[in-house]
JSON list of C-alpha atoms and ligand atoms in Angstrom, two decimals:
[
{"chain": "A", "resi": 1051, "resn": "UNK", "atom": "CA", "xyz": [0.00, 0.00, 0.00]},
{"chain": "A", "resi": 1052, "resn": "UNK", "atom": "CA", "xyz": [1.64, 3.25, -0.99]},
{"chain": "A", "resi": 1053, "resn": "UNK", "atom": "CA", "xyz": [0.91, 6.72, 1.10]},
{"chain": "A", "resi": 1054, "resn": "UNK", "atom": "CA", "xyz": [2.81, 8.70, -1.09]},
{"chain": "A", "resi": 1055, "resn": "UNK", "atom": "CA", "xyz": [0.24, 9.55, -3.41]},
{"chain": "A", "resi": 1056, "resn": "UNK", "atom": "CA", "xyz": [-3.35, 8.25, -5.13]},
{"chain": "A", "resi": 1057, "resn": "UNK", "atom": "CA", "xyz": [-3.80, 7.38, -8.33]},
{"chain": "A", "resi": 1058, "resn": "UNK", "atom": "CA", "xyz": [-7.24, 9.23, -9.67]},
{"chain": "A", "resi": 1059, "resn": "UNK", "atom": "CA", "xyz": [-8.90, 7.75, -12.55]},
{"chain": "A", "resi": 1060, "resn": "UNK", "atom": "CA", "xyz": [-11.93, 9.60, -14.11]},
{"chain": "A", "resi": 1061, "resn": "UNK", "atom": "CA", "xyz": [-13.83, 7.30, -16.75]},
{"chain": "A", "resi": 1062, "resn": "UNK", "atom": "CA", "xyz": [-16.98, 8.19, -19.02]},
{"chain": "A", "resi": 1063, "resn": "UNK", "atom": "CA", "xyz": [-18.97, 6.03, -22.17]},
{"chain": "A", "resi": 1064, "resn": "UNK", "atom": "CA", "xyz": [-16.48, 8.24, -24.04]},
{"chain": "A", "resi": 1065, "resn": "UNK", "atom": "CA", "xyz": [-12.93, 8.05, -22.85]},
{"chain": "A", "resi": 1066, "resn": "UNK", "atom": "CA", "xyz": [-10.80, 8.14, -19.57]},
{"chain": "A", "resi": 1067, "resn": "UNK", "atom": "CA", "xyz": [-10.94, 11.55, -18.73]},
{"chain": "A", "resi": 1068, "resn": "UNK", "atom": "CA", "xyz": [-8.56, 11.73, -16.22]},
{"chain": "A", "resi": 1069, "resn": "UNK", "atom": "CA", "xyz": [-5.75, 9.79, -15.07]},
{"chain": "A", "resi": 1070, "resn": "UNK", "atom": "CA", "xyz": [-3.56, 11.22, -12.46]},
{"chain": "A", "resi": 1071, "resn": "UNK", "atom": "CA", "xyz": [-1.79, 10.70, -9.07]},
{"chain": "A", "resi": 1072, "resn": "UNK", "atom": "CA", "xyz": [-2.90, 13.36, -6.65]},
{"chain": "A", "resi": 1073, "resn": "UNK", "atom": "CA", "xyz": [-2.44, 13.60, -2.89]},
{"chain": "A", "resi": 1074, "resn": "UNK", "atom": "CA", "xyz": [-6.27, 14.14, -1.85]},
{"chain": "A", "resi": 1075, "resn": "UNK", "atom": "CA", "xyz": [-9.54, 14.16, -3.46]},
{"chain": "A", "resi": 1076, "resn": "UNK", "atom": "CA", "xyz": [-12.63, 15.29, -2.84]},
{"chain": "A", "resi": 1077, "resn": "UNK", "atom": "CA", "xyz": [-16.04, 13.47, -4.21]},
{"chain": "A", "resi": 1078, "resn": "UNK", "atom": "CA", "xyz": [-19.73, 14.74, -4.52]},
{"chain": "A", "resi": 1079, "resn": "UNK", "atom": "CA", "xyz": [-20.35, 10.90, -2.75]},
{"chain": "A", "resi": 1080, "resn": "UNK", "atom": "CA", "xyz": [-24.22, 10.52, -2.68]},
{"chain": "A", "resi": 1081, "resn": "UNK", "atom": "CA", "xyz": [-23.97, 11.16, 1.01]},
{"chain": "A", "resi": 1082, "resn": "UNK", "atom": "CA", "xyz": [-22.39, 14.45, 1.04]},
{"chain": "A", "resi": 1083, "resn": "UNK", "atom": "CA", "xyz": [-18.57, 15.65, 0.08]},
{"chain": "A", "resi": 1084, "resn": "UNK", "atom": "CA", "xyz": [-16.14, 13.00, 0.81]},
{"chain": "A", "resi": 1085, "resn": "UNK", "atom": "CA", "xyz": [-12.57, 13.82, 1.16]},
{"chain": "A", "resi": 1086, "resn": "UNK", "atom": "CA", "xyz": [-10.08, 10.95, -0.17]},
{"chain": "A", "resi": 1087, "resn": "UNK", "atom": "CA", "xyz": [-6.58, 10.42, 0.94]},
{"chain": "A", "resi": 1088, "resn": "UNK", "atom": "CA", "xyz": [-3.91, 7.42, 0.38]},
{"chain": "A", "resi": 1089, "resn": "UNK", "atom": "CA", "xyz": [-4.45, 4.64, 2.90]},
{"chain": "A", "resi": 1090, "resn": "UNK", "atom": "CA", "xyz": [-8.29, 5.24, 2.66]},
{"chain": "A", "resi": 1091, "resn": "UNK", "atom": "CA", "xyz": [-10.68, 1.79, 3.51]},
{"chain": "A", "resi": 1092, "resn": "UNK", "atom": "CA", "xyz": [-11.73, 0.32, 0.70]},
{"chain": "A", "resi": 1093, "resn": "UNK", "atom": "CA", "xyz": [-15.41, 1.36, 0.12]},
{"chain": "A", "resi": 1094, "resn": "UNK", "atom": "CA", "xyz": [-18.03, 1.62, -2.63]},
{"chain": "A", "resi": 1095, "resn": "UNK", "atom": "CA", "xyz": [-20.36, 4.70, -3.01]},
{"chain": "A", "resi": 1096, "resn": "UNK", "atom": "CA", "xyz": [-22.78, 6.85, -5.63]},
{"chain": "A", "resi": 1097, "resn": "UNK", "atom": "CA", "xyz": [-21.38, 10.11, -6.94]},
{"chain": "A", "resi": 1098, "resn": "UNK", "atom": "CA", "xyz": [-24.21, 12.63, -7.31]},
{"chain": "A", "resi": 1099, "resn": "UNK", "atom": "CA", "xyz": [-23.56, 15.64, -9.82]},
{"chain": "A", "resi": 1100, "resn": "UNK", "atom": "CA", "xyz": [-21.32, 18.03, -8.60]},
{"chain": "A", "resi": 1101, "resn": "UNK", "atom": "CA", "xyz": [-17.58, 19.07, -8.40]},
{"chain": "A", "resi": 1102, "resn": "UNK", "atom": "CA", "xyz": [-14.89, 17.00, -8.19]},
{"chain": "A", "resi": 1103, "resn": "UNK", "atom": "CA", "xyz": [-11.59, 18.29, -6.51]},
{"chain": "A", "resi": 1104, "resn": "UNK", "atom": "CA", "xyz": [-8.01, 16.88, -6.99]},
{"chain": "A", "resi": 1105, "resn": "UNK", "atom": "CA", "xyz": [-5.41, 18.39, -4.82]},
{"chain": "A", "resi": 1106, "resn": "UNK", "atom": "CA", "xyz": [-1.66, 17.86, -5.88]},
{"chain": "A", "resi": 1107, "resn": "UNK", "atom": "CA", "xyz": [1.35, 19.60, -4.86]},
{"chain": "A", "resi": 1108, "resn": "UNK", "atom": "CA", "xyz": [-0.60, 22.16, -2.88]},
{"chain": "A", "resi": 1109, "resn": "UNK", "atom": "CA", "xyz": [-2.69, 22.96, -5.77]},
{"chain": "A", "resi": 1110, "resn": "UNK", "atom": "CA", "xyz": [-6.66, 22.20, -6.19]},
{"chain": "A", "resi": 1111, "resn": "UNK", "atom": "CA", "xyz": [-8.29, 21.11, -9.82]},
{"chain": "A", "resi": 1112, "resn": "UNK", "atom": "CA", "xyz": [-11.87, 20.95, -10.24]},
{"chain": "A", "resi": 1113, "resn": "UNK", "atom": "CA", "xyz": [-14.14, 19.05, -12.40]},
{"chain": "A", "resi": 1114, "resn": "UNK", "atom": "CA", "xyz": [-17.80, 19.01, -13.29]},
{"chain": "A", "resi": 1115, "resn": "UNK", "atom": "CA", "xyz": [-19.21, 15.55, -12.88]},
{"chain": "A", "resi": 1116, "resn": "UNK", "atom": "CA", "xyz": [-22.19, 14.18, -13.58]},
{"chain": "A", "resi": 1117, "resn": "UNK", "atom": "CA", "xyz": [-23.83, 11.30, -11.54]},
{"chain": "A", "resi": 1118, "resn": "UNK", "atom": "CA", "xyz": [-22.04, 7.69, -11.15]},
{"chain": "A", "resi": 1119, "resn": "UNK", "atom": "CA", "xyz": [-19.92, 5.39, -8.93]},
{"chain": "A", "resi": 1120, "resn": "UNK", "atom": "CA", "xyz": [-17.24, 5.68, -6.89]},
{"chain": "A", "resi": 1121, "resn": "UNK", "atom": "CA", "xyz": [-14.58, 2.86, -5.43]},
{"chain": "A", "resi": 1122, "resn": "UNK", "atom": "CA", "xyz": [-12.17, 3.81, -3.05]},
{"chain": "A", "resi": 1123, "resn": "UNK", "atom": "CA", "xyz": [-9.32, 1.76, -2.32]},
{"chain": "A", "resi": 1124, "resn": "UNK", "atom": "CA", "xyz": [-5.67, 3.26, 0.04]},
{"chain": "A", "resi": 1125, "resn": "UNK", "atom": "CA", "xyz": [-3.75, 3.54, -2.98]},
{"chain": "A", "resi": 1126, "resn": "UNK", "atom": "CA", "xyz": [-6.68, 4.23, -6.03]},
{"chain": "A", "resi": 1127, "resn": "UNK", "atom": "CA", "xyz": [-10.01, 5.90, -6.84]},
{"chain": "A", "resi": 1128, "resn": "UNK", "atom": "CA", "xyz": [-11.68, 5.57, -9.69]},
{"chain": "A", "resi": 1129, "resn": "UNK", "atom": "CA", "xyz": [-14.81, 6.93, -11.11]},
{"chain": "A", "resi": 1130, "resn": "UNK", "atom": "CA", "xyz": [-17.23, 5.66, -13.63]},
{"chain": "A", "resi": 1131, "resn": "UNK", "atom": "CA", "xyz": [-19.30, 8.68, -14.56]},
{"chain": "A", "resi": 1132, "resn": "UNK", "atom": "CA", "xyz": [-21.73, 9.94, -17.22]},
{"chain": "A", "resi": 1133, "resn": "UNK", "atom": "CA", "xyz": [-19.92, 12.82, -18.27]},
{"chain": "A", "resi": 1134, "resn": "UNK", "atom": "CA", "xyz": [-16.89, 14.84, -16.86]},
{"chain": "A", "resi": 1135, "resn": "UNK", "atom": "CA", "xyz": [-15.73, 18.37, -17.76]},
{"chain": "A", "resi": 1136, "resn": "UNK", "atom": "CA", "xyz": [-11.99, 19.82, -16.58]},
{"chain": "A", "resi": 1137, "resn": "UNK", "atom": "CA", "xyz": [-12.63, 23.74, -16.11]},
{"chain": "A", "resi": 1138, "resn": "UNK", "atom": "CA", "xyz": [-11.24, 24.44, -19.85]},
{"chain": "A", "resi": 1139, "resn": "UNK", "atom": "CA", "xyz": [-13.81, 22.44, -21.39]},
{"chain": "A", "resi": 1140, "resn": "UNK", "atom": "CA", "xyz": [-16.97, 24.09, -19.40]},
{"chain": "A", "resi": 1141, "resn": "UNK", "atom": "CA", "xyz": [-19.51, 25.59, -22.01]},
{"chain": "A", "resi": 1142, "resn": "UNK", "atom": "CA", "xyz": [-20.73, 28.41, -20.04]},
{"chain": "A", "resi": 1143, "resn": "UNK", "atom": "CA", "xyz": [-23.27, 29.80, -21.86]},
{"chain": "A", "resi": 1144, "resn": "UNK", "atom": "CA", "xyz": [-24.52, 26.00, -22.86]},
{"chain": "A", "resi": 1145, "resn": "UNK", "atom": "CA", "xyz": [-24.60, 25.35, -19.04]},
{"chain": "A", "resi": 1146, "resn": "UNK", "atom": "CA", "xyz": [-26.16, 28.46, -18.04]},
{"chain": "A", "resi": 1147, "resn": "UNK", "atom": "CA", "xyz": [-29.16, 27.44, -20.29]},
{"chain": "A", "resi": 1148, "resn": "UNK", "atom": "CA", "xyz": [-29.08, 24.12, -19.02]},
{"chain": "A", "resi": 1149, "resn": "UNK", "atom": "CA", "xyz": [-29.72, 25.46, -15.46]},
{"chain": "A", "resi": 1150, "resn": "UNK", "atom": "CA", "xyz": [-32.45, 27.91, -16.58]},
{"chain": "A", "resi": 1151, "resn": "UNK", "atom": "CA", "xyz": [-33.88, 24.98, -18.91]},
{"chain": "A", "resi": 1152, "resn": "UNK", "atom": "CA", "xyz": [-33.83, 22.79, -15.37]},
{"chain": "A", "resi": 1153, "resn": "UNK", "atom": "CA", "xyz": [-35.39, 25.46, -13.33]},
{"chain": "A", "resi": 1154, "resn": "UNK", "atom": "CA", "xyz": [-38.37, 26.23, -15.59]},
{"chain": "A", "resi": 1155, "resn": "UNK", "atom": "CA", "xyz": [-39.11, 22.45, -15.70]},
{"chain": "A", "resi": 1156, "resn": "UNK", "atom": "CA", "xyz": [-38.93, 21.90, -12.59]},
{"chain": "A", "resi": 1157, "resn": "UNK", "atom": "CA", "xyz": [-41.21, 24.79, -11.75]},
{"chain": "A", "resi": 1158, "resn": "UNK", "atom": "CA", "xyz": [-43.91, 23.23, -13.45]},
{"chain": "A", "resi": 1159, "resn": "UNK", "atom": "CA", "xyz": [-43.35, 19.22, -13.23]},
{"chain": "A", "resi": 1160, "resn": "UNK", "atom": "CA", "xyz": [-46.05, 17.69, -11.60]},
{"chain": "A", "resi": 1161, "resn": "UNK", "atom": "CA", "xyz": [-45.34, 17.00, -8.35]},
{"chain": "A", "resi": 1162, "resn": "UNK", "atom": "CA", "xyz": [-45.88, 12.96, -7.82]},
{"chain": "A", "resi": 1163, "resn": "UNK", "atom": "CA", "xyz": [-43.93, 12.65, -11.12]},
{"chain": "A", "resi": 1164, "resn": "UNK", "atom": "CA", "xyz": [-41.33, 11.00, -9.30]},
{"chain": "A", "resi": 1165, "resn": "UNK", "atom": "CA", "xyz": [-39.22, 10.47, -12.28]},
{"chain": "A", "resi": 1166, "resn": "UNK", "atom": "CA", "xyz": [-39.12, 13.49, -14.75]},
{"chain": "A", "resi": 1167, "resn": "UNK", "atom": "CA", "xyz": [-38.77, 15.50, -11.06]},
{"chain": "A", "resi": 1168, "resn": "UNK", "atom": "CA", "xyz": [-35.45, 14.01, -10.25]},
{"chain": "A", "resi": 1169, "resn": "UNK", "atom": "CA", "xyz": [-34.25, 13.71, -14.16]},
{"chain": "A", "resi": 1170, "resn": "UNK", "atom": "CA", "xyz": [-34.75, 17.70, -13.64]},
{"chain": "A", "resi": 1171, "resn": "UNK", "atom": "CA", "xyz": [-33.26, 18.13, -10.53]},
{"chain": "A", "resi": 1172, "resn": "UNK", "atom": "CA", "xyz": [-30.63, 16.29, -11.69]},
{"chain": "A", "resi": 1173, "resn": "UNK", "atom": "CA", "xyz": [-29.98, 18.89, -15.06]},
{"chain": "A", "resi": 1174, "resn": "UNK", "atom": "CA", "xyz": [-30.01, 21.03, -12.49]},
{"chain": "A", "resi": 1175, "resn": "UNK", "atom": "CA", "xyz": [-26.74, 19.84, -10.62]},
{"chain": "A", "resi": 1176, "resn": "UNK", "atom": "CA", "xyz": [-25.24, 19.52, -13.54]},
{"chain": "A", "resi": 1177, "resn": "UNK", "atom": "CA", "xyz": [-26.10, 22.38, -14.89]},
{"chain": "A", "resi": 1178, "resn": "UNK", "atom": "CA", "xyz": [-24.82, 24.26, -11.12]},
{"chain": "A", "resi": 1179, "resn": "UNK", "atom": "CA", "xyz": [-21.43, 22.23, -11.43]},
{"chain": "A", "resi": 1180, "resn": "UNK", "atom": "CA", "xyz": [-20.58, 23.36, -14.32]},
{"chain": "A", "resi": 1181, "resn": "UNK", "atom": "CA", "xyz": [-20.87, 26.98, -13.52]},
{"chain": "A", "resi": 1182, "resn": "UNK", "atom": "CA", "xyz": [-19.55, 26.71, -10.24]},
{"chain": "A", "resi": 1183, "resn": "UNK", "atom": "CA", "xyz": [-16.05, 25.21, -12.20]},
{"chain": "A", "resi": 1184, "resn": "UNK", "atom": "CA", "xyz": [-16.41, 27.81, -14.56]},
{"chain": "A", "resi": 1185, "resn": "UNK", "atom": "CA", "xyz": [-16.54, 30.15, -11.91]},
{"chain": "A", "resi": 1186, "resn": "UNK", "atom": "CA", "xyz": [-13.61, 29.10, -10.28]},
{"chain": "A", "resi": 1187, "resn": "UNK", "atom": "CA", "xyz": [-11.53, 29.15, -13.23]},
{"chain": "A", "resi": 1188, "resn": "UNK", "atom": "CA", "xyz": [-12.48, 32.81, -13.77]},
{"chain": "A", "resi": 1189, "resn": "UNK", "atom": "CA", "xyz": [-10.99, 33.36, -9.95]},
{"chain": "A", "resi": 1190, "resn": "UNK", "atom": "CA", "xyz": [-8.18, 31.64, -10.75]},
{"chain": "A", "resi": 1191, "resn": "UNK", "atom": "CA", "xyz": [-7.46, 32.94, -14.05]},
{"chain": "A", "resi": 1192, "resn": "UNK", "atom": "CA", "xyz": [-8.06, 36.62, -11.92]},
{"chain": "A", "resi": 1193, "resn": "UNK", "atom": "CA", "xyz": [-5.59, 35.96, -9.30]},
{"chain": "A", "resi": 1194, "resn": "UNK", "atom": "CA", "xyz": [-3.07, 34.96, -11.80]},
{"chain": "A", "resi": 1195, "resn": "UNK", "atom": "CA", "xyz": [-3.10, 38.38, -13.51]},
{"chain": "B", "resi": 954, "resn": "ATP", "atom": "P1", "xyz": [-27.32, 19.81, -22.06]},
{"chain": "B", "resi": 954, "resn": "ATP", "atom": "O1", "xyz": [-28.79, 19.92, -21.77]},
{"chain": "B", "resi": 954, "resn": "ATP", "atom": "O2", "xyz": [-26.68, 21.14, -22.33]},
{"chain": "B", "resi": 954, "resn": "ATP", "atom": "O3", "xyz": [-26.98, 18.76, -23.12]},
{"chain": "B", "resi": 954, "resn": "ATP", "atom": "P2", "xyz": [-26.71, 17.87, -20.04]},
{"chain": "B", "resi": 954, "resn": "ATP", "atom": "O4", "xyz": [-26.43, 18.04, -18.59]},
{"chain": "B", "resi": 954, "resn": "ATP", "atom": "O5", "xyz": [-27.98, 17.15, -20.36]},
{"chain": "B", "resi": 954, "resn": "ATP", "atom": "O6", "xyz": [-26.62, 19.32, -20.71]},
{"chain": "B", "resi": 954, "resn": "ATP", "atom": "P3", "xyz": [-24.95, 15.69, -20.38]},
{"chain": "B", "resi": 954, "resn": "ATP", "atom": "O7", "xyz": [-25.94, 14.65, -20.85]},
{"chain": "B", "resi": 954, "resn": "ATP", "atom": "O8", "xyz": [-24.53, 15.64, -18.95]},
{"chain": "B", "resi": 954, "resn": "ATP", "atom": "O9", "xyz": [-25.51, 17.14, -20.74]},
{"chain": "B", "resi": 954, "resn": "ATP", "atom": "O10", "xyz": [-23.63, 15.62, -21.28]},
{"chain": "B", "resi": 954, "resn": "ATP", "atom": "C1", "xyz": [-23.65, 15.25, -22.66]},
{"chain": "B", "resi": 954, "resn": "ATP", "atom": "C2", "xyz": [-22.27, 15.58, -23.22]},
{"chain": "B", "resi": 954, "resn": "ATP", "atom": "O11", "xyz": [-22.13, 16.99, -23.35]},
{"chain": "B", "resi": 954, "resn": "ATP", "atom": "C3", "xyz": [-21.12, 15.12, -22.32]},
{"chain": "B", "resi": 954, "resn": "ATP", "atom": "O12", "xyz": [-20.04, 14.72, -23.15]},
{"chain": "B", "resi": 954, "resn": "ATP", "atom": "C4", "xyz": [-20.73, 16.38, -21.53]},
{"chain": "B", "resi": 954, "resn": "ATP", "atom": "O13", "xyz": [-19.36, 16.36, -21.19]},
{"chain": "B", "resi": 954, "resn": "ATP", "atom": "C5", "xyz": [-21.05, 17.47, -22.55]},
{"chain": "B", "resi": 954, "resn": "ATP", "atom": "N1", "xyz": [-21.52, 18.73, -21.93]},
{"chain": "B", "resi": 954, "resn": "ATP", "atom": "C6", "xyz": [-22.73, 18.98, -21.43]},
{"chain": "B", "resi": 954, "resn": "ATP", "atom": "N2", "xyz": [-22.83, 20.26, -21.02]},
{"chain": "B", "resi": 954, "resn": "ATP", "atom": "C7", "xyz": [-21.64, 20.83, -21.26]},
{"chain": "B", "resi": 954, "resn": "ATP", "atom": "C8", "xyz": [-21.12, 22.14, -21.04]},
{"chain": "B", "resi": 954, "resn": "ATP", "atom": "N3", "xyz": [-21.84, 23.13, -20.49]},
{"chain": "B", "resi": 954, "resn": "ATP", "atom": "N4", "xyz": [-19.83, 22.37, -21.41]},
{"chain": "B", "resi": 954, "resn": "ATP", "atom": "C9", "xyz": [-19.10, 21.40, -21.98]},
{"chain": "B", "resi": 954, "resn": "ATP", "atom": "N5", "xyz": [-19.52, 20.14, -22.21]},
{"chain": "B", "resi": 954, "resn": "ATP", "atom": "C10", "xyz": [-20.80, 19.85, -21.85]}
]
């Protein structure tokens, strides 16, 4: 079991978006935010939409995830997800009608449709991720300046 560092890997239907060794992550786990470092327990969880952090060499990099699983084990994590977005590939003005798309549905969904109710919710969080990692590119492209 190595604690020098965790190996990250990121996969979607389309490619591995991500492999990298980091030395802490943190996961939108199903349960709430779930920070990952090497020697973790092995466990098994849900990822709900939301941002992904990798922090490596005192440096944080977010991505925009979209729902999926999560296994955990001391020395890997890897991540089986819809769709993932690294802050350079966030379509802001696609996302930003995503979320308005998501909020208008939702405002008028019936409310025991069960189904279409959480398929909007969830557009929603994607839709919020991928803003918020836009965002904090903007912050960070700011304080660079
Ligand atoms: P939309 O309604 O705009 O399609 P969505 O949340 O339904 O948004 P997804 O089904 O999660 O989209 O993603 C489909 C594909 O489009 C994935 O490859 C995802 O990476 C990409 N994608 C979706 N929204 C964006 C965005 N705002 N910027 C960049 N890529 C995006």
């Amino acid at each position: 079991m190595s604690e020098s560092g965790l190996l990250v890997e990121v996969v979607s239907p389309d490619q591995l978006e991500l492999s990298t060794t980091v030395d802490s992550i943190v996961i939108p786990a199903s349960l709430g935010e779930m920070e990952v470092l090497p020697g973790h327990i092995p466990l098994l969880t849900m990822a709900k939409p939301g941002v992904l952090v990798v922090r490596r060499d005192g440096e944080d990099h977010h991505y925009a995830i979209s729902a999926g699983f999560v296994e955990v084990l001391p020395d890997r994590v890897t991540v089986l997800v819809d769709a993932a977005e690294d802050e350079d590939e966030i379509d802001i003005e696609r996302a930003k009608a995503a979320l308005m798309r998501a909020e208008d549905r939702l405002a008028s969904v019936e409310t025991q449709d069960v189904e279409q109710r959480f398929a909007f919710e969830s557009a929603l969080e994607r839709a919020r991720a991928r803003i918020a990692v836009w965002q904090h590119r903007q912050q960070h492209s700011d304080h660079d300046d």
